Each structure stands twice: as structure tokens, then as C-alpha cells.
Amino acid sequence: MRNSKIVAIGHHVPENIITNQYLSTVMDTNNDWIVERTGINERRWMDPSKDTVANMAAKATRMALERAKLTEKDIDFIVFATITPDYFFPGSGVLLQRELGLESIGALDIRNACSGFIYALSVADQFIKTGMYKTILVVGAEIQSTALDITTRGRNTAVIFGDGAGAVILQPSDKPGILSTHLHSDGRFAEELYVKDPGSSRPHQERQPEQITDTSTFKVVMNGNQVFKHAVVRFMEVINEALEANNLSKEDINLLVPHQANLRISQYIQEKLALSNDQVYNNIMRYGNTTAASIPIALSEAWAEGKIKENDLICLAAFGSGFTWASALIRW
Ligand code: UT7
């Protein structure tokens, strides 16, 4: 069987910077609380006059293509991870395919929230390894700011989430690239972090906006403590699972790129794995939690800063809504 390798990475974030200071003018919150509990200083929120999930994804893709001296025409399949598509349907993959001017290639959407990018990478990895496709575009992109309750009632989520996009290109390779991916879920906790509507399983009358009084409607609802407690356990489990599957140990990791959920979660994992500050890449301070986009944005920035070198062992790990959690080990 062939190997698959990440040959390019890119990202794009909206220009519109939302500071903690700004949020404290529109809800009862403050910079100290946000920094202390989450590590976030600012995040990007979309500008409705320019940003869509698909066009941010296209900009991230073009950065990746340029860095690898590839063109749109080289792409023969798209896997698009998002929980905030531009339309309820069709999916974002087809909108990106149109945006890139590609004709008739397959496009698949993945809806696994914060773990979505690793799920998408895993799907693409299998397609490359079996020889079905040669150049797969894997994207994580989200516009979450429009589903946040930007009032004191929604402050536990409004201060955390941000918008952005990241993209990688996968191709076959002689040498190992993606060593393994590990995917998990536990739907018993689905409602601990979710957006209820537009859901389909209630009668039409109950789904009319004027009938909907539940505060969860159209907005992100999160039981932060519960999510946090599960996250720290599952992150460690799934990283150890990946290391064991490859007969490697935590000492072999050159760079951990965790999903940017909360700086305290990243620091907890860093301590458990006894990694130095240089061995864990965090950018949550600048972008908040961008769900499926967080890992590819972080990978793209880490690569641009020279923190990822040939032959390095890179570990990706994520946990989020579902619950879902996942990891990937990559020999760069
Ligand atoms: O992407 C993957 C999924 N997401 C995560 O992994 C997130 C996991 N959870 C978290 O990151 C944290 O639980 C939060 C950052 C969301 C919250 O931090 P916390 O330390 O768990 O705080 P808390 O929810 O226990 O709230 C503590 C207090 C509460 O006030 P009382 O009841 O103690 O008076 C909240 O009402 O902080 C209050 N609070 C706020 N205060 C100021 C909640 N949000 C805010 C806010 N500003 N934005």
C-alpha cells in the first residue's frame, strides 16, 4: 500500500479582529476572566460583506497551492470539514469546488466539529493509500460568529469561538507521511455542546421562528465544565493510542499541534507529556477556538515559522462536540 503525505498547508482568517476589550463593552465579561480561563486575547469574526466559509477555504487553499507550486487543476478530490456551512445544504465541498473553478471532481463534507479536520485527514489518507486519488484537498473552515449569542446570556461561548479556514494537500509518497489516524465518538454527550436548530425532527409548526422560545435555538450551547473534564481525559487517551499503535513514545514527538479549544487544556496535555513550550504549538491567543479550522491554521503558522522540519514527528489531537475525539501521527 502507498503512503500519503501532506505536501502543502495554507490558511486564511477574516481581517475583522474582535478583542476581549470589545466584548466587555457588549456583555458582562472582562479581559482578565477571558485570558485566565481560556488564554484568548482576540479572535477574528467574519465581515458579511466579504467572508463566506467557501471563500475563506478557497483563500487557504490558494496559499497551500502556491507554497507547493501546485495549481487548482492538480486537485482531484475535496474533503471539507465544517459544522458551519454556508447553506444547510448542499455542503461546503461543492461550494469550494465551484469557487476554485474545478469541474466535476468529488467533494465530501465532514461534520465532526473540533475533530472534523482529523476525521477529514483520515478519510483522505485512506483514499490516497488505496490509490483512488492522487491529490486531495483537505479543508477545515468555520464561520461561528453568526451562531453565537453575543450577550451576557451567551458569554461562556461568545468569548471563545472564532472564524477562519485552513487547508492541506495530500499526495502519495514513497516514504511514510501520515503514520496513523485514530477516530472516536460518544453520542451520549451530544447535547453538552450543540446547536439545536435548524434540526429536522420536530413538527413544522414547532420549528417556526415565532414558536421557538428555547434559548438553544440557532445558538451554540455548551456545558463548559463537562466538556473540559472529558476533553483532558480523551486528548491524553487518543495521543497515547497513536503512539502505541506506532511503537513510539512521547519522547519521540517533535511538535504537538492540539485543537485550540482552551489554552488550559493544551497546557494540561503539555505537562502530562512532559513537552517543552517549543514542542506544543498554540495560537488560540490570536484566533480563539475555530473548531475544524484550528488545527490546519495552527499547522500552517507553525510551518511558516519554521517549527516543522523534514522527518519531524508531528502529533495532531482534537476533542469536541459529539463528543468526538481523534489523533494523527505524521512523519513530516
Ligand atoms: O472546542 C472543543 C470544545 N470546547 C472546549 O473544550 C471548551 C471546554 N470548556 C472551557 O473551556 C471552559 O469550561 C470555559 C472557558 C467555557 C469556562 O471556564 P470555566 O472555568 O469552566 O468557568 P465556569 O463555566 O465554571 O464559570 C465560572 C464563572 C461562572 O460564574 P459563577 O457561577 O461562578 O458566578 C460563570 O457565569 O464564570 C462565569 N462566566 C463568565 N464570567 C465572565 C462564564 N463566562 C464568563 C465570561 N466572562 N465570558
PDB file of N, CA and C in Angstrom, residues 88 231 245:
ATOM      1  N   PHE A  88     -27.560  25.210   4.670  1.00  0.00           N
ATOM      2  CA  PHE A  88     -27.900  23.981   5.399  1.00  0.00           C
ATOM      3  C   PHE A  88     -27.614  22.792   4.479  1.00  0.00           C
ATOM      4  N   ALA A 231     -12.579  16.451  27.836  1.00  0.00           N
ATOM      5  CA  ALA A 231     -11.511  16.781  26.878  1.00  0.00           C
ATOM      6  C   ALA A 231     -10.137  16.359  27.410  1.00  0.00           C
ATOM      7  N   ALA A 245       0.232   2.626  18.815  1.00  0.00           N
ATOM      8  CA  ALA A 245      -0.011   1.982  17.513  1.00  0.00           C
ATOM      9  C   ALA A 245       1.228   2.019  16.623  1.00  0.00           C
TER      10      ALA A 245
END
